[in-house]
PDB file of C-alpha atoms in Angstrom:
ATOM      1  CA  MET A  27      23.454  11.698 -18.732  1.00 96.00           C
ATOM      2  CA  ARG A  28      24.637   8.458 -17.230  1.00 98.00           C
ATOM      3  CA  ILE A  29      23.158   7.887 -13.897  1.00 98.00           C
ATOM      4  CA  ASN A  30      23.455   5.288 -10.998  1.00 98.00           C
ATOM      5  CA  VAL A  31      20.193   4.838  -9.050  1.00 98.00           C
ATOM      6  CA  HIS A  32      19.639   2.612  -6.112  1.00 98.00           C
ATOM      7  CA  ALA A  33      17.211   2.009  -3.328  1.00 98.00           C
ATOM      8  CA  GLY A  34      18.806   1.997   0.243  1.00 98.00           C
ATOM      9  CA  HIS A  35      19.124  -0.862   2.573  1.00 98.00           C
ATOM     10  CA  ASN A  36      18.290  -4.546   2.025  1.00 98.00           C
ATOM     11  CA  ALA A  37      14.990  -5.690   0.734  1.00 97.00           C
ATOM     12  CA  ASP A  38      12.113  -6.176   3.237  1.00 96.00           C
ATOM     13  CA  GLY A  39      12.314  -9.601   5.259  1.00 94.00           C
ATOM     14  CA  ARG A  40      16.189  -9.503   5.297  1.00 96.00           C
ATOM     15  CA  VAL A  41      18.412  -8.168   7.869  1.00 96.00           C
ATOM     16  CA  ALA A  42      19.459  -4.408   7.572  1.00 96.00           C
ATOM     17  CA  CYS A  43      16.208  -3.449   5.932  1.00 97.00           C
ATOM     18  CA  GLY A  44      14.779  -0.094   6.144  1.00 97.00           C
ATOM     19  CA  ALA A  45      12.367   1.746   8.585  1.00 97.00           C
ATOM     20  CA  ILE A  46       8.764   0.359   8.991  1.00 97.00           C
ATOM     21  CA  GLY A  47       5.748   2.440   9.688  1.00 97.00           C
ATOM     22  CA  PHE A  48       2.473   2.805   7.693  1.00 97.00           C
ATOM     23  CA  ILE A  49       4.524   1.915   4.926  1.00 98.00           C
ATOM     24  CA  ARG A  50       7.829   0.201   4.475  1.00 98.00           C
ATOM     25  CA  GLU A  51      10.990   1.893   3.449  1.00 98.00           C
ATOM     26  CA  SER A  52      12.712  -0.876   1.606  1.00 98.00           C
ATOM     27  CA  THR A  53       9.704  -1.668  -0.461  1.00 98.00           C
ATOM     28  CA  GLU A  54       8.685   1.789  -1.254  1.00 98.00           C
ATOM     29  CA  ALA A  55      12.326   2.810  -2.119  1.00 98.00           C
ATOM     30  CA  ARG A  56      12.408   0.028  -4.688  1.00 98.00           C
ATOM     31  CA  ARG A  57       9.172   1.076  -6.270  1.00 98.00           C
ATOM     32  CA  VAL A  58      10.201   4.552  -6.535  1.00 98.00           C
ATOM     33  CA  LYS A  59      13.648   3.501  -7.745  1.00 98.00           C
ATOM     34  CA  ASP A  60      12.167   1.231 -10.439  1.00 98.00           C
ATOM     35  CA  ALA A  61       9.770   4.253 -11.549  1.00 97.00           C
ATOM     36  CA  VAL A  62      12.797   6.616 -11.776  1.00 98.00           C
ATOM     37  CA  ILE A  63      15.079   4.339 -13.736  1.00 98.00           C
ATOM     38  CA  THR A  64      12.091   3.599 -16.181  1.00 97.00           C
ATOM     39  CA  MET A  65      11.411   7.326 -16.529  1.00 97.00           C
ATOM     40  CA  LEU A  66      15.047   8.205 -17.088  1.00 97.00           C
ATOM     41  CA  ARG A  67      15.546   5.407 -19.696  1.00 97.00           C
ATOM     42  CA  GLN A  68      12.527   6.767 -21.654  1.00 96.00           C
ATOM     43  CA  LEU A  69      14.130  10.014 -21.730  1.00 97.00           C
ATOM     44  CA  GLY A  70      17.192   8.421 -23.431  1.00 96.00           C
ATOM     45  CA  HIS A  71      19.624   8.357 -20.484  1.00 98.00           C
ATOM     46  CA  THR A  72      21.905   5.490 -19.585  1.00 98.00           C
ATOM     47  CA  VAL A  73      20.823   4.198 -16.021  1.00 98.00           C
ATOM     48  CA  TYR A  74      22.425   1.527 -13.913  1.00 98.00           C
ATOM     49  CA  ASP A  75      20.542  -0.108 -11.070  1.00 98.00           C
ATOM     50  CA  CYS A  76      22.872  -0.320  -7.951  1.00 98.00           C
ATOM     51  CA  THR A  77      20.381  -1.683  -5.511  1.00 98.00           C
ATOM     52  CA  VAL A  78      21.677  -4.647  -3.102  1.00 98.00           C
ATOM     53  CA  ASP A  79      18.820  -6.745  -1.778  1.00 98.00           C
ATOM     54  CA  ASP A  80      20.547  -9.240   0.543  1.00 97.00           C
ATOM     55  CA  ALA A  81      23.938  -8.277   2.090  1.00 98.00           C
ATOM     56  CA  ALA A  82      25.107  -9.654   5.273  1.00 98.00           C
ATOM     57  CA  GLY A  83      24.471  -6.464   7.260  1.00 97.00           C
ATOM     58  CA  VAL A  84      24.370  -2.526   7.225  1.00 97.00           C
ATOM     59  CA  SER A  85      28.037  -2.266   6.372  1.00 98.00           C
ATOM     60  CA  ASP A  86      28.178  -5.016   3.656  1.00 98.00           C
ATOM     61  CA  ASN A  87      25.248  -3.534   2.101  1.00 98.00           C
ATOM     62  CA  LEU A  88      26.783  -0.146   1.885  1.00 98.00           C
ATOM     63  CA  ARG A  89      29.989  -1.616   0.686  1.00 98.00           C
ATOM     64  CA  GLN A  90      28.182  -3.530  -2.172  1.00 98.00           C
ATOM     65  CA  ILE A  91      26.323  -0.406  -3.297  1.00 98.00           C
ATOM     66  CA  ILE A  92      29.395   1.609  -3.629  1.00 98.00           C
ATOM     67  CA  ALA A  93      31.293  -1.164  -5.225  1.00 98.00           C
ATOM     68  CA  LYS A  94      28.353  -1.208  -7.900  1.00 98.00           C
ATOM     69  CA  CYS A  95      28.224   2.501  -8.308  1.00 98.00           C
ATOM     70  CA  ASN A  96      31.871   3.002  -8.601  1.00 98.00           C
ATOM     71  CA  ALA A  97      32.031   0.240 -11.264  1.00 98.00           C
ATOM     72  CA  HIS A  98      30.300   2.749 -13.700  1.00 97.00           C
ATOM     73  CA  GLU A  99      31.601   6.096 -14.984  1.00 98.00           C
ATOM     74  CA  VAL A 100      28.422   8.251 -14.498  1.00 98.00           C
ATOM     75  CA  ASP A 101      27.524  11.820 -14.099  1.00 98.00           C
ATOM     76  CA  LEU A 102      25.350  11.327 -10.858  1.00 98.00           C
ATOM     77  CA  ASP A 103      24.502   8.780  -8.225  1.00 98.00           C
ATOM     78  CA  ILE A 104      20.967   8.825  -6.687  1.00 98.00           C
ATOM     79  CA  SER A 105      20.269   6.906  -3.374  1.00 98.00           C
ATOM     80  CA  ILE A 106      16.517   6.624  -2.605  1.00 98.00           C
ATOM     81  CA  HIS A 107      15.274   6.359   1.132  1.00 98.00           C
ATOM     82  CA  PHE A 108      12.065   7.106   3.348  1.00 98.00           C
ATOM     83  CA  ASN A 109      12.583   8.925   6.613  1.00 98.00           C
ATOM     84  CA  SER A 110      11.202   7.969  10.148  1.00 97.00           C
ATOM     85  CA  GLY A 111      11.091   9.334  13.639  1.00 96.00           C
ATOM     86  CA  THR A 112       7.888  11.500  13.620  1.00 95.00           C
ATOM     87  CA  ARG A 113       5.657   8.820  15.063  1.00 91.00           C
ATOM     88  CA  ASP A 114       2.572  10.816  14.051  1.00 95.00           C
ATOM     89  CA  ALA A 115       0.146   7.801  14.036  1.00 95.00           C
ATOM     90  CA  SER A 116      -2.989   9.761  14.145  1.00 95.00           C
ATOM     91  CA  GLY A 117      -2.079  12.717  11.787  1.00 96.00           C
ATOM     92  CA  ASN A 118      -1.767  16.252  12.862  1.00 96.00           C
ATOM     93  CA  GLY A 119      -2.735  17.787   9.460  1.00 96.00           C
ATOM     94  CA  LYS A 120       0.792  18.582   8.509  1.00 97.00           C
ATOM     95  CA  THR A 121       3.409  16.678   6.842  1.00 98.00           C
ATOM     96  CA  THR A 122       7.025  16.176   8.148  1.00 98.00           C
ATOM     97  CA  GLY A 123       8.255  16.416   4.767  1.00 98.00           C
ATOM     98  CA  THR A 124      11.181  15.790   2.458  1.00 98.00           C
ATOM     99  CA  GLU A 125      14.738  16.502   2.499  1.00 98.00           C
ATOM    100  CA  VAL A 126      17.759  15.782   0.063  1.00 98.00           C
ATOM    101  CA  PHE A 127      21.352  15.222   1.257  1.00 98.00           C
ATOM    102  CA  VAL A 128      24.731  16.015  -0.579  1.00 98.00           C
ATOM    103  CA  TYR A 129      28.190  15.924   0.720  1.00 98.00           C
ATOM    104  CA  SER A 130      28.786  19.503   0.963  1.00 98.00           C
ATOM    105  CA  PRO A 131      27.839  22.889  -0.214  1.00 97.00           C
ATOM    106  CA  SER A 132      30.559  22.361  -3.168  1.00 98.00           C
ATOM    107  CA  SER A 133      28.995  19.258  -4.307  1.00 98.00           C
ATOM    108  CA  GLU A 134      28.156  19.168  -7.934  1.00 98.00           C
ATOM    109  CA  ALA A 135      24.868  17.509  -7.034  1.00 98.00           C
ATOM    110  CA  ARG A 136      23.618  20.415  -4.880  1.00 98.00           C
ATOM    111  CA  THR A 137      21.850  22.270  -7.558  1.00 97.00           C
ATOM    112  CA  ASP A 138      19.940  18.994  -8.809  1.00 97.00           C
ATOM    113  CA  ALA A 139      19.145  18.246  -5.179  1.00 98.00           C
ATOM    114  CA  GLU A 140      17.722  21.709  -4.576  1.00 98.00           C
ATOM    115  CA  ILE A 141      15.306  21.194  -7.647  1.00 97.00           C
ATOM    116  CA  VAL A 142      14.414  17.607  -6.591  1.00 98.00           C
ATOM    117  CA  CYS A 143      13.587  18.775  -3.005  1.00 98.00           C
ATOM    118  CA  ARG A 144      11.504  21.654  -4.394  1.00 98.00           C
ATOM    119  CA  ALA A 145       9.721  19.425  -6.962  1.00 98.00           C
ATOM    120  CA  ILE A 146       8.754  16.862  -4.128  1.00 98.00           C
ATOM    121  CA  ALA A 147       7.647  19.793  -1.977  1.00 98.00           C
ATOM    122  CA  GLN A 148       5.354  20.950  -4.707  1.00 97.00           C
ATOM    123  CA  MET A 149       3.357  17.712  -4.157  1.00 97.00           C
ATOM    124  CA  GLY A 150       2.303  19.087  -0.688  1.00 98.00           C
ATOM    125  CA  PHE A 151       5.154  17.913   1.379  1.00 98.00           C
ATOM    126  CA  GLN A 152       6.930  20.206   3.988  1.00 98.00           C
ATOM    127  CA  LYS A 153      10.131  21.370   2.339  1.00 98.00           C
ATOM    128  CA  ARG A 154      12.958  20.449   4.871  1.00 98.00           C
ATOM    129  CA  GLY A 155      15.647  21.483   2.315  1.00 98.00           C
ATOM    130  CA  VAL A 156      18.987  20.456   1.201  1.00 98.00           C
ATOM    131  CA  LYS A 157      21.295  19.306   4.005  1.00 98.00           C
ATOM    132  CA  TYR A 158      25.034  18.619   3.892  1.00 98.00           C
ATOM    133  CA  ASN A 159      26.492  15.417   5.478  1.00 98.00           C
ATOM    134  CA  THR A 160      30.018  14.342   5.228  1.00 97.00           C
ATOM    135  CA  GLY A 161      29.434  11.241   7.379  1.00 96.00           C
ATOM    136  CA  LEU A 162      27.010   9.461   5.092  1.00 97.00           C
ATOM    137  CA  TYR A 163      28.738   6.400   3.566  1.00 97.00           C
ATOM    138  CA  VAL A 164      27.047   6.780   0.105  1.00 97.00           C
ATOM    139  CA  LEU A 165      27.759  10.430  -0.166  1.00 98.00           C
ATOM    140  CA  LYS A 166      31.434  10.003   1.049  1.00 97.00           C
ATOM    141  CA  HIS A 167      32.507   7.045  -1.131  1.00 98.00           C
ATOM    142  CA  THR A 168      31.013   7.447  -4.545  1.00 98.00           C
ATOM    143  CA  LYS A 169      33.227   8.655  -7.317  1.00 97.00           C
ATOM    144  CA  ALA A 170      30.581  10.696  -8.903  1.00 98.00           C
ATOM    145  CA  PRO A 171      28.528  13.445  -7.344  1.00 98.00           C
ATOM    146  CA  ALA A 172      25.760  11.904  -5.162  1.00 98.00           C
ATOM    147  CA  MET A 173      22.494  12.720  -3.644  1.00 98.00           C
ATOM    148  CA  LEU A 174      20.523  10.983  -0.863  1.00 98.00           C
ATOM    149  CA  VAL A 175      16.709  11.512  -1.192  1.00 98.00           C
ATOM    150  CA  GLU A 176      14.589  11.118   1.990  1.00 98.00           C
ATOM    151  CA  CYS A 177      11.258  11.212   0.150  1.00 98.00           C
ATOM    152  CA  CYS A 178       8.987  11.373   3.126  1.00 98.00           C
ATOM    153  CA  PHE A 179       8.441   9.765   6.615  1.00 98.00           C
ATOM    154  CA  VAL A 180       7.180   6.396   6.781  1.00 98.00           C
ATOM    155  CA  ASP A 181       5.581   6.802  10.272  1.00 97.00           C
ATOM    156  CA  ASP A 182       3.776  10.093   9.515  1.00 98.00           C
ATOM    157  CA  LYS A 183       0.206   9.570   8.628  1.00 97.00           C
ATOM    158  CA  ASP A 184      -0.080  12.863   6.745  1.00 98.00           C
ATOM    159  CA  ASP A 185       3.079  12.110   4.822  1.00 98.00           C
ATOM    160  CA  VAL A 186       1.684   8.632   3.768  1.00 98.00           C
ATOM    161  CA  GLN A 187      -1.725   9.784   2.829  1.00 98.00           C
ATOM    162  CA  LEU A 188      -0.104  12.297   0.373  1.00 98.00           C
ATOM    163  CA  TYR A 189       2.604   9.823  -0.880  1.00 98.00           C
ATOM    164  CA  ASP A 190       2.086   8.526  -4.524  1.00 97.00           C
ATOM    165  CA  CYS A 191       4.915   6.344  -5.792  1.00 97.00           C
ATOM    166  CA  GLN A 192       4.656   7.356  -9.455  1.00 97.00           C
ATOM    167  CA  LYS A 193       4.373  11.038  -8.665  1.00 97.00           C
ATOM    168  CA  MET A 194       7.380  11.003  -6.165  1.00 98.00           C
ATOM    169  CA  ALA A 195       9.428   9.324  -8.993  1.00 98.00           C
ATOM    170  CA  GLU A 196       8.281  12.158 -11.590  1.00 97.00           C
ATOM    171  CA  ALA A 197       9.505  14.791  -9.068  1.00 97.00           C
ATOM    172  CA  ILE A 198      12.815  13.073  -8.830  1.00 98.00           C
ATOM    173  CA  VAL A 199      13.161  12.708 -12.448  1.00 98.00           C
ATOM    174  CA  TYR A 200      12.028  16.370 -13.104  1.00 97.00           C
ATOM    175  CA  GLY A 201      14.535  17.633 -10.451  1.00 96.00           C
ATOM    176  CA  ILE A 202      17.348  15.939 -12.394  1.00 96.00           C
ATOM    177  CA  THR A 203      16.491  16.331 -16.105  1.00 96.00           C
ATOM    178  CA  GLY A 204      13.905  19.277 -16.228  1.00 95.00           C
ATOM    179  CA  HIS A 205      11.458  16.976 -18.007  1.00 94.00           C
ATOM    180  CA  ARG A 206       8.198  15.126 -16.696  1.00 85.00           C
ATOM    181  CA  VAL A 207       7.531  11.785 -17.771  1.00 84.00           C
ATOM    182  CA  GLN A 208       4.483   9.705 -16.726  1.00 67.00           C
ATOM    183  CA  VAL A 209       4.605   5.858 -16.872  1.00 58.00           C
ATOM    184  CA  PRO A 210       1.217   4.264 -16.654  1.00 57.00           C
ATOM    185  CA  GLU A 211       0.796   1.535 -13.852  1.00 54.00           C
ATOM    186  CA  ARG A 212      -0.438  -1.862 -15.053  1.00 49.00           C
ATOM    187  CA  PRO A 213      -3.945  -1.858 -14.803  1.00 46.00           C
ATOM    188  CA  SER A 214      -6.018  -4.345 -12.585  1.00 43.00           C
ATOM    189  CA  ASP A 215      -7.246  -7.573 -14.116  1.00 41.00           C
ATOM    190  CA  GLN A 216     -10.732  -6.023 -14.118  1.00 41.00           C
ATOM    191  CA  GLU A 217      -9.357  -3.091 -16.134  1.00 41.00           C
ATOM    192  CA  VAL A 218      -7.462  -5.026 -18.654  1.00 39.00           C
ATOM    193  CA  ALA A 219      -8.677  -4.598 -22.202  1.00 38.00           C
ATOM    194  CA  VAL A 220      -9.297  -7.737 -24.321  1.00 38.00           C
ATOM    195  CA  PRO A 221      -6.472  -7.914 -26.707  1.00 40.00           C
ATOM    196  CA  GLY A 222      -7.390  -6.691 -30.315  1.00 41.00           C
ATOM    197  CA  VAL A 223     -10.532  -5.075 -29.103  1.00 38.00           C
ATOM    198  CA  GLU A 224     -10.833  -1.298 -28.832  1.00 39.00           C
ATOM    199  CA  THR A 225     -12.376   0.185 -25.706  1.00 38.00           C
ATOM    200  CA  PRO A 226     -14.029   3.415 -26.417  1.00 39.00           C
ATOM    201  CA  THR A 227     -15.224   5.942 -23.810  1.00 38.00           C
ATOM    202  CA  GLY A 228     -18.089   8.232 -24.253  1.00 41.00           C
ATOM    203  CA  GLY A 229     -21.113   7.908 -26.629  1.00 42.00           C
ATOM    204  CA  GLY A 230     -21.553   5.426 -29.398  1.00 42.00           C
ATOM    205  CA  THR A 231     -20.827   8.078 -31.937  1.00 42.00           C
ATOM    206  CA  GLU A 232     -17.565   9.124 -30.394  1.00 44.00           C
ATOM    207  CA  LEU A 233     -14.109   7.595 -30.076  1.00 43.00           C
ATOM    208  CA  LEU A 234     -11.544   9.159 -27.740  1.00 48.00           C
ATOM    209  CA  ARG A 235      -7.976   8.053 -28.024  1.00 53.00           C
ATOM    210  CA  VAL A 236      -5.328   8.512 -25.194  1.00 59.00           C
ATOM    211  CA  GLN A 237      -1.668   9.333 -26.034  1.00 64.00           C
ATOM    212  CA  VAL A 238       0.626   7.693 -23.414  1.00 65.00           C
ATOM    213  CA  GLY A 239       3.785  10.033 -24.390  1.00 66.00           C
ATOM    214  CA  ALA A 240       6.120  11.449 -26.876  1.00 65.00           C
ATOM    215  CA  TYR A 241       9.572   9.967 -27.431  1.00 61.00           C
ATOM    216  CA  SER A 242      12.628  11.260 -29.436  1.00 62.00           C
ATOM    217  CA  VAL A 243      14.392   7.807 -29.118  1.00 67.00           C
ATOM    218  CA  ALA A 244      12.707   5.262 -31.276  1.00 70.00           C
ATOM    219  CA  SER A 245      13.638   2.351 -29.085  1.00 67.00           C
ATOM    220  CA  ASN A 246      11.964   3.836 -26.036  1.00 69.00           C
ATOM    221  CA  ALA A 247       8.732   4.364 -28.006  1.00 71.00           C
ATOM    222  CA  LYS A 248       8.807   0.725 -29.126  1.00 73.00           C
ATOM    223  CA  SER A 249       9.528  -0.474 -25.590  1.00 71.00           C
ATOM    224  CA  MET A 250       6.406   1.388 -24.383  1.00 72.00           C
ATOM    225  CA  VAL A 251       4.389  -0.167 -27.170  1.00 65.00           C
ATOM    226  CA  GLU A 252       5.279  -3.606 -26.093  1.00 69.00           C
ATOM    227  CA  LYS A 253       4.439  -2.867 -22.521  1.00 67.00           C
ATOM    228  CA  LEU A 254       0.930  -1.614 -23.308  1.00 65.00           C
ATOM    229  CA  LYS A 255       0.377  -4.675 -25.575  1.00 62.00           C
ATOM    230  CA  ALA A 256       1.571  -6.892 -22.765  1.00 60.00           C
ATOM    231  CA  ALA A 257      -1.064  -5.223 -20.720  1.00 60.00           C
ATOM    232  CA  GLY A 258      -3.771  -5.932 -23.295  1.00 57.00           C
ATOM    233  CA  PHE A 259      -4.109  -2.534 -24.743  1.00 63.00           C
ATOM    234  CA  ASP A 260      -3.846  -1.893 -28.768  1.00 63.00           C
ATOM    235  CA  ALA A 261      -1.161   0.340 -29.189  1.00 69.00           C
ATOM    236  CA  ILE A 262       0.679   1.907 -32.304  1.00 70.00           C
ATOM    237  CA  ILE A 263       3.453   4.344 -32.930  1.00 72.00           C
ATOM    238  CA  VAL A 264       2.506   7.628 -34.829  1.00 62.00           C
ATOM    239  CA  LYS A 265       5.031  10.266 -36.034  1.00 59.00           C
ATOM    240  CA  ALA A 266       4.453  13.623 -34.955  1.00 49.00           C
TER     241      ALA A 266
END
């Protein structure tokens, strides 16, 4: 597949940035966007990042995003956002949840949107469902079928406590492709292994190895090996 992905709004600290609560929409949308793009590319898909960080305002941000999206011939456009408006600062034990917008019931993105929404809800978020909106600029003006994902609410304590960037990205990718891919986050400085030194777990007589993933595209496997080595881990490619 050929896919456009972008995080909504300008980056944090600039005009027209996203909602702010316990977490910041612009920051988290970009984290999820980056993880989604990495996972999709590992699965062999062609992905374009159409995010705009520093437009003059809301309208300019939207126009620039659409210009980037429509410069590519793709099968799907994905716009990643976080919702707000709950103002549940103390937590009521219930999430406000996730929803996905498409242009209309006849949108070719509707089926994928339904699976994405269901996959995110399976993480524990309330399923608000797929909704139709002909007024949202991105959905109205992209050439390809588009979906706008509202991952969860930035001002709901329960949503934020449940939210995990990597798992959110995995759910979105699964909804689009039917495959789950896990991308290891870079370990902290305390956790980085010394290059060239194996780090066994368990007793002195056993050695456990951890497999990161399985890839059908050789370049994707080589890319992951390079990332692991850059993080200080020994890594090799073994044919299944």
